[in-house]
Amino acid sequence: MSDELNTVQEELEEVQSELDSVQSELDSVQSELETKTYEFQEAEEELYKVHHHISEYVQENYDGIEVVKSEYLKIMEDIVKEYTETYGSEIQEEYMKRVNERNKEAFWEGLRNLCG
């Protein structure tokens, strides 16, 4: 009986040693998981900061682009207005002259086809 108790005691010590080893590995994995979780949270915070910075930059530049765009449009409107005021009547006359010529040609073409 004593031998059996010694054998059981040895097996129990062996199992306890394996259990301690498994617990040590589990503690190591849990520690590594906590470290990775912390690193992930830091990376996530950095990503948020970068995203926020980019959003602010884009907004500032977009506002700048809008100002330039509106100034550009105003300049273009001024140029068109000045051009129209300076050459408007001449352009209109030329356009009407061409329309009338096309209308005359179409009229005579139609008449020739009718009489044809």
Short mmCIF file of N, CA and C in Angstrom, two decimals:
data_model
loop_
_atom_site.label_atom_id
_atom_site.label_comp_id
_atom_site.label_asym_id
_atom_site.label_seq_id
_atom_site.Cartn_x
_atom_site.Cartn_y
_atom_site.Cartn_z
N MET A 1 0.81 -1.17 0.00
CA MET A 1 0.00 0.00 0.00
C MET A 1 0.87 1.27 0.00
N SER A 2 1.94 1.21 0.69
CA SER A 2 2.87 2.32 0.77
C SER A 2 3.45 2.65 -0.60
N ASP A 3 3.75 1.59 -1.36
CA ASP A 3 4.27 1.80 -2.72
C ASP A 3 3.22 2.49 -3.60
N GLU A 4 1.99 2.07 -3.44
CA GLU A 4 0.93 2.68 -4.24
C GLU A 4 0.76 4.14 -3.87
N LEU A 5 0.83 4.45 -2.57
CA LEU A 5 0.73 5.83 -2.13
C LEU A 5 1.87 6.66 -2.67
N ASN A 6 3.07 6.10 -2.68
CA ASN A 6 4.23 6.80 -3.24
C ASN A 6 4.04 7.05 -4.74
N THR A 7 3.52 6.06 -5.45
CA THR A 7 3.28 6.20 -6.88
C THR A 7 2.24 7.28 -7.14
N VAL A 8 1.15 7.24 -6.37
CA VAL A 8 0.09 8.24 -6.52
C VAL A 8 0.64 9.62 -6.17
N GLN A 9 1.46 9.69 -5.11
CA GLN A 9 2.07 10.96 -4.72
C GLN A 9 2.97 11.50 -5.83
N GLU A 10 3.76 10.64 -6.46
CA GLU A 10 4.64 11.04 -7.56
C GLU A 10 3.81 11.53 -8.76
N GLU A 11 2.75 10.79 -9.07
CA GLU A 11 1.87 11.18 -10.18
C GLU A 11 1.21 12.53 -9.90
N LEU A 12 0.78 12.70 -8.64
CA LEU A 12 0.16 13.95 -8.25
C LEU A 12 1.16 15.11 -8.38
N GLU A 13 2.40 14.89 -7.98
CA GLU A 13 3.43 15.92 -8.11
C GLU A 13 3.73 16.21 -9.58
N GLU A 14 3.73 15.16 -10.39
CA GLU A 14 3.95 15.34 -11.83
C GLU A 14 2.81 16.14 -12.46
N VAL A 15 1.57 15.81 -12.09
CA VAL A 15 0.41 16.53 -12.60
C VAL A 15 0.44 17.97 -12.12
N GLN A 16 0.82 18.17 -10.84
CA GLN A 16 0.92 19.52 -10.29
C GLN A 16 1.98 20.33 -11.02
N SER A 17 3.09 19.69 -11.37
CA SER A 17 4.16 20.35 -12.11
C SER A 17 3.67 20.75 -13.51
N GLU A 18 2.95 19.85 -14.17
CA GLU A 18 2.40 20.16 -15.49
C GLU A 18 1.37 21.29 -15.40
N LEU A 19 0.56 21.23 -14.34
CA LEU A 19 -0.44 22.27 -14.13
C LEU A 19 0.23 23.62 -13.89
N ASP A 20 1.29 23.63 -13.12
CA ASP A 20 2.05 24.87 -12.89
C ASP A 20 2.64 25.39 -14.19
N SER A 21 3.15 24.47 -15.02
CA SER A 21 3.73 24.85 -16.31
C SER A 21 2.66 25.46 -17.21
N VAL A 22 1.48 24.81 -17.25
CA VAL A 22 0.38 25.32 -18.07
C VAL A 22 -0.07 26.69 -17.54
N GLN A 23 -0.15 26.83 -16.21
CA GLN A 23 -0.55 28.11 -15.62
C GLN A 23 0.46 29.19 -15.96
N SER A 24 1.74 28.84 -15.95
CA SER A 24 2.78 29.80 -16.31
C SER A 24 2.65 30.24 -17.77
N GLU A 25 2.39 29.27 -18.66
CA GLU A 25 2.19 29.60 -20.08
C GLU A 25 0.94 30.47 -20.26
N LEU A 26 -0.12 30.14 -19.53
CA LEU A 26 -1.36 30.91 -19.60
C LEU A 26 -1.12 32.34 -19.12
N ASP A 27 -0.37 32.51 -18.03
CA ASP A 27 -0.04 33.85 -17.54
C ASP A 27 0.77 34.62 -18.57
N SER A 28 1.70 33.93 -19.24
CA SER A 28 2.53 34.56 -20.26
C SER A 28 1.67 35.00 -21.44
N VAL A 29 0.76 34.13 -21.89
CA VAL A 29 -0.14 34.46 -23.01
C VAL A 29 -1.05 35.62 -22.61
N GLN A 30 -1.58 35.60 -21.40
CA GLN A 30 -2.45 36.68 -20.94
C GLN A 30 -1.69 38.00 -20.87
N SER A 31 -0.46 37.96 -20.41
CA SER A 31 0.37 39.16 -20.34
C SER A 31 0.63 39.70 -21.75
N GLU A 32 0.96 38.79 -22.67
CA GLU A 32 1.20 39.20 -24.06
C GLU A 32 -0.07 39.77 -24.68
N LEU A 33 -1.21 39.15 -24.38
CA LEU A 33 -2.49 39.64 -24.89
C LEU A 33 -2.77 41.04 -24.35
N GLU A 34 -2.52 41.27 -23.09
CA GLU A 34 -2.72 42.60 -22.51
C GLU A 34 -1.80 43.62 -23.18
N THR A 35 -0.54 43.22 -23.43
CA THR A 35 0.40 44.12 -24.10
C THR A 35 -0.08 44.44 -25.50
N LYS A 36 -0.51 43.43 -26.25
CA LYS A 36 -1.00 43.64 -27.62
C LYS A 36 -2.26 44.50 -27.61
N THR A 37 -3.13 44.27 -26.64
CA THR A 37 -4.35 45.08 -26.54
C THR A 37 -3.99 46.53 -26.29
N TYR A 38 -3.04 46.77 -25.41
CA TYR A 38 -2.59 48.14 -25.12
C TYR A 38 -1.98 48.77 -26.37
N GLU A 39 -1.12 48.00 -27.07
CA GLU A 39 -0.50 48.52 -28.30
C GLU A 39 -1.57 48.82 -29.35
N PHE A 40 -2.57 47.95 -29.45
CA PHE A 40 -3.65 48.17 -30.40
C PHE A 40 -4.41 49.45 -30.06
N GLN A 41 -4.69 49.65 -28.78
CA GLN A 41 -5.40 50.86 -28.37
C GLN A 41 -4.57 52.11 -28.66
N GLU A 42 -3.26 52.03 -28.43
CA GLU A 42 -2.39 53.17 -28.76
C GLU A 42 -2.42 53.45 -30.26
N ALA A 43 -2.31 52.39 -31.06
CA ALA A 43 -2.34 52.55 -32.52
C ALA A 43 -3.68 53.13 -32.97
N GLU A 44 -4.76 52.68 -32.35
CA GLU A 44 -6.08 53.19 -32.69
C GLU A 44 -6.19 54.68 -32.35
N GLU A 45 -5.64 55.08 -31.21
CA GLU A 45 -5.64 56.49 -30.84
C GLU A 45 -4.81 57.32 -31.81
N GLU A 46 -3.65 56.79 -32.22
CA GLU A 46 -2.80 57.50 -33.18
C GLU A 46 -3.53 57.64 -34.52
N LEU A 47 -4.19 56.58 -34.93
CA LEU A 47 -4.95 56.61 -36.18
C LEU A 47 -6.05 57.66 -36.11
N TYR A 48 -6.73 57.73 -34.97
CA TYR A 48 -7.77 58.75 -34.80
C TYR A 48 -7.17 60.15 -34.90
N LYS A 49 -6.01 60.36 -34.26
CA LYS A 49 -5.35 61.68 -34.31
C LYS A 49 -4.98 62.04 -35.75
N VAL A 50 -4.42 61.07 -36.48
CA VAL A 50 -4.04 61.32 -37.87
C VAL A 50 -5.27 61.63 -38.71
N HIS A 51 -6.34 60.84 -38.52
CA HIS A 51 -7.58 61.07 -39.26
C HIS A 51 -8.13 62.46 -38.96
N HIS A 52 -8.11 62.84 -37.68
CA HIS A 52 -8.60 64.16 -37.28
C HIS A 52 -7.75 65.27 -37.91
N HIS A 53 -6.43 65.07 -37.90
CA HIS A 53 -5.52 66.06 -38.49
C HIS A 53 -5.78 66.21 -39.99
N ILE A 54 -5.93 65.08 -40.67
CA ILE A 54 -6.19 65.11 -42.11
C ILE A 54 -7.52 65.80 -42.39
N SER A 55 -8.53 65.49 -41.57
CA SER A 55 -9.84 66.13 -41.76
C SER A 55 -9.74 67.64 -41.62
N GLU A 56 -9.02 68.09 -40.60
CA GLU A 56 -8.84 69.53 -40.41
C GLU A 56 -8.10 70.14 -41.59
N TYR A 57 -7.04 69.46 -42.05
CA TYR A 57 -6.24 69.96 -43.17
C TYR A 57 -7.09 70.10 -44.43
N VAL A 58 -7.88 69.04 -44.70
CA VAL A 58 -8.73 69.06 -45.89
C VAL A 58 -9.75 70.18 -45.78
N GLN A 59 -10.34 70.34 -44.59
CA GLN A 59 -11.34 71.40 -44.41
C GLN A 59 -10.72 72.78 -44.63
N GLU A 60 -9.53 73.00 -44.06
CA GLU A 60 -8.86 74.29 -44.24
C GLU A 60 -8.57 74.54 -45.72
N ASN A 61 -8.04 73.53 -46.39
CA ASN A 61 -7.70 73.69 -47.80
C ASN A 61 -8.95 73.77 -48.67
N TYR A 62 -9.99 73.05 -48.28
CA TYR A 62 -11.23 73.12 -49.06
C TYR A 62 -11.79 74.53 -48.98
N ASP A 63 -11.76 75.10 -47.77
CA ASP A 63 -12.22 76.48 -47.64
C ASP A 63 -11.38 77.40 -48.52
N GLY A 64 -10.06 77.18 -48.53
CA GLY A 64 -9.17 77.96 -49.39
C GLY A 64 -9.49 77.78 -50.85
N ILE A 65 -9.78 76.56 -51.23
CA ILE A 65 -10.13 76.26 -52.62
C ILE A 65 -11.43 76.97 -52.99
N GLU A 66 -12.39 76.98 -52.07
CA GLU A 66 -13.66 77.66 -52.33
C GLU A 66 -13.43 79.16 -52.56
N VAL A 67 -12.54 79.77 -51.76
CA VAL A 67 -12.25 81.20 -51.93
C VAL A 67 -11.64 81.45 -53.30
N VAL A 68 -10.64 80.63 -53.66
CA VAL A 68 -9.98 80.79 -54.96
C VAL A 68 -10.99 80.57 -56.08
N LYS A 69 -11.83 79.54 -55.91
CA LYS A 69 -12.83 79.24 -56.94
C LYS A 69 -13.78 80.41 -57.12
N SER A 70 -14.26 80.98 -56.02
CA SER A 70 -15.19 82.10 -56.15
C SER A 70 -14.50 83.32 -56.75
N GLU A 71 -13.24 83.55 -56.39
CA GLU A 71 -12.50 84.67 -56.99
C GLU A 71 -12.30 84.42 -58.49
N TYR A 72 -11.98 83.18 -58.85
CA TYR A 72 -11.78 82.82 -60.26
C TYR A 72 -13.08 83.05 -61.04
N LEU A 73 -14.19 82.59 -60.47
CA LEU A 73 -15.48 82.76 -61.16
C LEU A 73 -15.82 84.24 -61.33
N LYS A 74 -15.53 85.04 -60.32
CA LYS A 74 -15.80 86.48 -60.42
C LYS A 74 -14.96 87.10 -61.54
N ILE A 75 -13.68 86.72 -61.60
CA ILE A 75 -12.80 87.24 -62.66
C ILE A 75 -13.33 86.82 -64.03
N MET A 76 -13.74 85.54 -64.16
CA MET A 76 -14.27 85.07 -65.44
C MET A 76 -15.55 85.81 -65.82
N GLU A 77 -16.42 86.03 -64.84
CA GLU A 77 -17.65 86.77 -65.12
C GLU A 77 -17.33 88.19 -65.58
N ASP A 78 -16.35 88.82 -64.93
CA ASP A 78 -15.95 90.17 -65.33
C ASP A 78 -15.42 90.19 -66.76
N ILE A 79 -14.59 89.18 -67.08
CA ILE A 79 -14.02 89.11 -68.44
C ILE A 79 -15.14 88.93 -69.47
N VAL A 80 -16.07 88.01 -69.19
CA VAL A 80 -17.17 87.77 -70.12
C VAL A 80 -18.03 89.02 -70.26
N LYS A 81 -18.31 89.68 -69.13
CA LYS A 81 -19.11 90.90 -69.17
C LYS A 81 -18.43 91.98 -70.01
N GLU A 82 -17.13 92.17 -69.76
CA GLU A 82 -16.38 93.19 -70.51
C GLU A 82 -16.33 92.84 -72.00
N TYR A 83 -16.09 91.58 -72.30
CA TYR A 83 -16.02 91.13 -73.69
C TYR A 83 -17.35 91.34 -74.38
N THR A 84 -18.43 90.97 -73.67
CA THR A 84 -19.77 91.12 -74.24
C THR A 84 -20.11 92.58 -74.47
N GLU A 85 -19.77 93.42 -73.47
CA GLU A 85 -20.06 94.85 -73.61
C GLU A 85 -19.26 95.46 -74.76
N THR A 86 -18.01 95.00 -74.92
CA THR A 86 -17.15 95.57 -75.97
C THR A 86 -17.52 95.04 -77.35
N TYR A 87 -17.71 93.70 -77.42
CA TYR A 87 -17.91 93.09 -78.74
C TYR A 87 -19.30 92.51 -78.94
N GLY A 88 -20.18 92.70 -77.97
CA GLY A 88 -21.49 92.05 -77.99
C GLY A 88 -22.30 92.34 -79.23
N SER A 89 -22.42 93.60 -79.58
CA SER A 89 -23.27 93.94 -80.73
C SER A 89 -22.65 93.40 -82.01
N GLU A 90 -21.33 93.47 -82.12
CA GLU A 90 -20.67 92.93 -83.32
C GLU A 90 -20.88 91.43 -83.42
N ILE A 91 -20.74 90.74 -82.29
CA ILE A 91 -20.93 89.28 -82.28
C ILE A 91 -22.37 88.95 -82.63
N GLN A 92 -23.32 89.68 -82.03
CA GLN A 92 -24.73 89.45 -82.34
C GLN A 92 -25.03 89.67 -83.82
N GLU A 93 -24.50 90.73 -84.36
CA GLU A 93 -24.73 91.03 -85.79
C GLU A 93 -24.17 89.92 -86.67
N GLU A 94 -22.94 89.46 -86.35
CA GLU A 94 -22.31 88.39 -87.13
C GLU A 94 -23.13 87.11 -87.04
N TYR A 95 -23.59 86.81 -85.81
CA TYR A 95 -24.40 85.60 -85.62
C TYR A 95 -25.69 85.69 -86.44
N MET A 96 -26.38 86.81 -86.36
CA MET A 96 -27.63 86.98 -87.10
C MET A 96 -27.39 86.91 -88.60
N LYS A 97 -26.29 87.48 -89.05
CA LYS A 97 -25.94 87.44 -90.47
C LYS A 97 -25.80 85.99 -90.94
N ARG A 98 -25.07 85.17 -90.13
CA ARG A 98 -24.88 83.75 -90.48
C ARG A 98 -26.20 82.99 -90.45
N VAL A 99 -27.04 83.27 -89.44
CA VAL A 99 -28.35 82.61 -89.36
C VAL A 99 -29.18 82.97 -90.59
N ASN A 100 -29.18 84.23 -90.95
CA ASN A 100 -29.95 84.66 -92.13
C ASN A 100 -29.44 84.00 -93.40
N GLU A 101 -28.11 83.91 -93.55
CA GLU A 101 -27.54 83.26 -94.74
C GLU A 101 -27.96 81.80 -94.80
N ARG A 102 -27.89 81.10 -93.63
CA ARG A 102 -28.30 79.69 -93.59
C ARG A 102 -29.79 79.56 -93.92
N ASN A 103 -30.58 80.48 -93.39
CA ASN A 103 -32.02 80.43 -93.66
C ASN A 103 -32.31 80.65 -95.15
N LYS A 104 -31.60 81.59 -95.77
CA LYS A 104 -31.78 81.85 -97.21
C LYS A 104 -31.39 80.62 -98.01
N GLU A 105 -30.22 80.04 -97.65
CA GLU A 105 -29.77 78.84 -98.38
C GLU A 105 -30.77 77.71 -98.23
N ALA A 106 -31.28 77.53 -97.01
CA ALA A 106 -32.27 76.47 -96.78
C ALA A 106 -33.55 76.75 -97.55
N PHE A 107 -33.96 78.02 -97.60
CA PHE A 107 -35.16 78.39 -98.35
C PHE A 107 -35.00 78.05 -99.82
N TRP A 108 -33.88 78.48 -100.44
CA TRP A 108 -33.65 78.24 -101.86
C TRP A 108 -33.49 76.75 -102.14
N GLU A 109 -32.84 76.05 -101.24
CA GLU A 109 -32.69 74.59 -101.41
C GLU A 109 -34.06 73.93 -101.39
N GLY A 110 -34.89 74.32 -100.45
CA GLY A 110 -36.24 73.77 -100.35
C GLY A 110 -37.06 74.09 -101.58
N LEU A 111 -36.93 75.31 -102.09
CA LEU A 111 -37.67 75.73 -103.27
C LEU A 111 -37.22 74.93 -104.49
N ARG A 112 -35.89 74.72 -104.61
CA ARG A 112 -35.37 73.92 -105.75
C ARG A 112 -35.90 72.51 -105.69
N ASN A 113 -35.92 71.95 -104.48
CA ASN A 113 -36.43 70.57 -104.33
C ASN A 113 -37.92 70.49 -104.67
N LEU A 114 -38.64 71.53 -104.34
CA LEU A 114 -40.08 71.55 -104.62
C LEU A 114 -40.34 71.64 -106.13
N CYS A 115 -39.56 72.50 -106.75
CA CYS A 115 -39.77 72.71 -108.19
C CYS A 115 -39.09 71.62 -109.02
N GLY A 116 -38.13 71.00 -108.42
CA GLY A 116 -37.25 70.11 -109.01
C GLY A 116 -37.40 69.15 -109.99
#
